Amino acid sequence: MGKEIESKTEQQFYSDISQLIDTSKRTVQRAVNDAMVMLYWNIGKYLVCNVLDGSKAEYGQRIVEELAKKLFLNYGKGFEKTSLFRMIKFYREFPDAEKVATLSQQLSWSHFVVLLPIEDETKREFYAVMCSNENWSVRTLRERRKSMLFERTAISKKPAETIKNDLAVLQSVNKMSPDLFY
């Protein structure tokens, strides 16, 4: 009987320590994700404000392409030309730093990459709020977009201003309302 108690105690110790390790790993992953998302947003902002604004489009684009070559050599895959232009689009589509900081706590850069091609701001906002509130994976987000979830909800039939207000409430309450779907 003494060995059984001892092994249960050891198992509990192991379980407790494993939980501490897993919790710390998730905390570090969230911190890294937040930092990377804000880095990409800040790079996009810098390029828009300092390289593209006030420059001829062609000239600014060439500078971004040259910067991408140098950044790629020094920092690797995430800084090639298409990535820099994605960061520019990210800043333009999500210009509010506070909102990005809030969303980055629940959404990864991969979520934002899926959201960026959505041209309609209201629809993009809907999917961002739903991802955040419902803890959707990137795969789930892609599936919901493909199934046209937004278009199938009652909210999509409302005027744009009403939708924005409903989404703000949805985000602040952090739960879905049944009237979204009826």
Coordinates of C-alpha atoms in Angstrom, one line a residue:
M1 CA 0.0 0.0 0.0
G2 CA 2.9 2.4 0.8
K3 CA 4.2 2.1 -2.8
E4 CA 0.8 2.9 -4.3
I5 CA 0.5 6.1 -2.2
E6 CA 4.1 6.9 -3.2
S7 CA 3.4 6.4 -6.9
K8 CA 0.2 8.5 -6.8
T9 CA 2.1 11.3 -5.1
E10 CA 4.9 11.1 -7.7
Q11 CA 2.2 11.1 -10.5
Q12 CA 0.6 14.1 -8.9
F13 CA 3.9 15.9 -8.7
Y14 CA 4.5 15.0 -12.4
S15 CA 1.1 16.2 -13.4
D16 CA 1.5 19.5 -11.4
I17 CA 4.9 20.2 -13.0
S18 CA 3.6 19.3 -16.5
Q19 CA 0.8 21.7 -16.1
L20 CA 3.2 24.5 -15.0
I21 CA 5.4 23.8 -18.1
D22 CA 2.4 23.7 -20.5
T23 CA 1.0 26.9 -19.0
S24 CA 4.4 28.7 -19.4
K25 CA 4.8 27.4 -23.0
R26 CA 1.3 28.8 -23.9
T27 CA 2.2 32.2 -22.2
V28 CA 5.4 32.4 -24.2
Q29 CA 3.7 31.4 -27.5
R30 CA 1.1 34.1 -26.9
A31 CA 3.8 36.7 -26.1
V32 CA 5.7 35.8 -29.2
N33 CA 2.6 35.9 -31.4
D34 CA 1.6 39.3 -30.0
A35 CA 5.1 40.7 -30.6
M36 CA 5.2 39.4 -34.2
V37 CA 1.7 40.7 -35.1
M38 CA 2.6 44.1 -33.7
L39 CA 6.0 44.0 -35.5
Y40 CA 4.3 43.3 -38.8
W41 CA 1.7 46.0 -38.2
N42 CA 4.5 48.5 -37.3
I43 CA 6.5 47.6 -40.4
G44 CA 3.3 48.1 -42.5
K45 CA 2.8 51.5 -40.8
Y46 CA 6.4 52.5 -41.4
L47 CA 6.3 51.6 -45.0
V48 CA 3.0 53.3 -45.6
C49 CA 3.9 56.5 -43.8
N50 CA 7.5 56.8 -44.8
V51 CA 8.0 55.0 -48.1
L52 CA 4.7 54.9 -49.9
D53 CA 2.9 58.1 -48.8
G54 CA 4.0 61.1 -50.8
S55 CA 6.0 59.0 -53.2
K56 CA 5.0 58.0 -56.7
A57 CA 3.5 54.6 -56.5
E58 CA 6.1 53.1 -58.8
Y59 CA 9.0 54.6 -56.9
G60 CA 7.6 53.5 -53.5
Q61 CA 7.0 50.0 -54.8
R62 CA 10.6 49.7 -56.0
I63 CA 11.9 50.8 -52.6
V64 CA 9.8 48.2 -50.9
E65 CA 11.1 45.6 -53.3
E66 CA 14.7 46.6 -52.6
L67 CA 14.1 46.6 -48.9
A68 CA 12.6 43.1 -49.1
K69 CA 15.7 41.8 -50.8
K70 CA 17.9 43.1 -48.0
L71 CA 15.5 42.1 -45.2
F72 CA 15.2 38.6 -46.6
L73 CA 19.0 38.2 -46.7
N74 CA 19.3 39.3 -43.0
Y75 CA 16.0 38.0 -41.5
G76 CA 14.7 35.2 -43.7
K77 CA 11.5 34.0 -45.3
G78 CA 9.0 36.2 -43.4
F79 CA 10.4 39.4 -45.0
E80 CA 10.3 38.7 -48.7
K81 CA 8.4 41.1 -51.1
T82 CA 5.0 39.5 -50.7
S83 CA 5.3 39.5 -47.0
L84 CA 6.1 43.2 -46.9
F85 CA 3.2 44.0 -49.1
R86 CA 1.0 41.9 -46.9
M87 CA 2.2 44.0 -43.9
I88 CA 1.3 47.1 -45.8
K89 CA -2.2 45.8 -46.4
F90 CA -2.4 44.7 -42.8
Y91 CA -1.7 48.2 -41.6
R92 CA -4.2 49.7 -44.1
E93 CA -7.0 47.2 -43.3
F94 CA -6.4 47.4 -39.5
P95 CA -5.2 51.0 -38.9
D96 CA -6.1 51.0 -35.2
A97 CA -3.1 49.8 -33.2
E98 CA -5.2 49.3 -30.0
K99 CA -7.6 47.1 -31.9
V100 CA -4.8 45.1 -33.4
A101 CA -3.1 44.7 -30.0
T102 CA -6.4 43.4 -28.6
L103 CA -7.1 41.0 -31.5
S104 CA -3.5 39.7 -31.5
Q105 CA -4.2 38.3 -28.0
Q106 CA -6.6 35.8 -29.5
L107 CA -5.6 35.7 -33.2
S108 CA -2.4 34.6 -34.8
W109 CA -0.7 36.2 -37.8
S110 CA -2.1 33.3 -39.8
H111 CA -5.6 34.4 -38.8
F112 CA -4.9 37.9 -40.1
V113 CA -3.5 36.5 -43.3
V114 CA -6.8 34.8 -43.9
L115 CA -8.8 37.9 -43.0
L116 CA -6.8 40.4 -45.2
P117 CA -8.2 39.3 -48.5
I118 CA -11.7 40.0 -47.3
E119 CA -12.5 43.3 -49.1
D120 CA -15.7 44.2 -47.2
E121 CA -14.7 45.8 -43.9
T122 CA -17.9 44.7 -42.1
K123 CA -17.5 41.1 -43.2
R124 CA -13.8 41.2 -42.2
E125 CA -14.8 42.6 -38.8
F126 CA -17.4 39.9 -38.3
Y127 CA -14.9 37.1 -38.9
A128 CA -12.3 38.7 -36.7
V129 CA -14.8 39.1 -33.8
M130 CA -16.1 35.5 -34.3
C131 CA -12.5 34.1 -34.4
S132 CA -11.7 36.0 -31.2
N133 CA -14.9 35.2 -29.3
E134 CA -15.2 31.6 -30.4
N135 CA -11.5 30.7 -30.4
W136 CA -11.5 29.5 -34.0
S137 CA -8.5 27.9 -35.4
V138 CA -7.2 29.1 -38.8
R139 CA -8.7 26.0 -40.3
T140 CA -12.1 26.8 -38.8
L141 CA -11.9 30.4 -40.0
R142 CA -11.2 29.2 -43.6
E143 CA -14.1 26.7 -43.4
R144 CA -16.5 29.4 -42.1
R145 CA -15.4 31.8 -44.8
K146 CA -15.8 29.1 -47.5
S147 CA -19.3 28.2 -46.2
M148 CA -20.2 31.9 -46.3
L149 CA -21.2 32.1 -42.7
F150 CA -21.5 35.8 -42.7
E151 CA -23.9 35.8 -45.6
R152 CA -26.0 33.2 -43.9
T153 CA -26.4 35.1 -40.7
A154 CA -29.2 37.5 -39.9
I155 CA -26.7 40.2 -39.1
S156 CA -25.6 40.4 -42.7
K157 CA -29.1 41.6 -43.7
K158 CA -28.9 44.6 -41.5
P159 CA -27.6 48.1 -42.5
A160 CA -23.8 48.5 -42.1
E161 CA -24.0 50.8 -39.1
T162 CA -26.3 48.4 -37.3
I163 CA -23.9 45.6 -38.0
K164 CA -21.0 47.6 -36.6
N165 CA -22.9 48.3 -33.4
D166 CA -23.9 44.6 -33.1
L167 CA -20.3 43.5 -33.6
A168 CA -19.1 45.9 -31.0
V169 CA -21.7 44.5 -28.5
L170 CA -20.7 41.0 -29.6
Q171 CA -17.1 41.8 -28.9
S172 CA -17.7 43.4 -25.6
V173 CA -20.0 40.7 -24.3
N174 CA -17.7 38.0 -25.8
K175 CA -20.5 35.7 -26.7
M176 CA -22.7 35.0 -29.7
S177 CA -26.3 36.2 -29.7
P178 CA -29.0 33.8 -31.0
D179 CA -30.5 36.7 -33.1
L180 CA -27.4 36.6 -35.3
F181 CA -28.7 33.5 -36.9
Y182 CA -32.5 34.0 -37.0

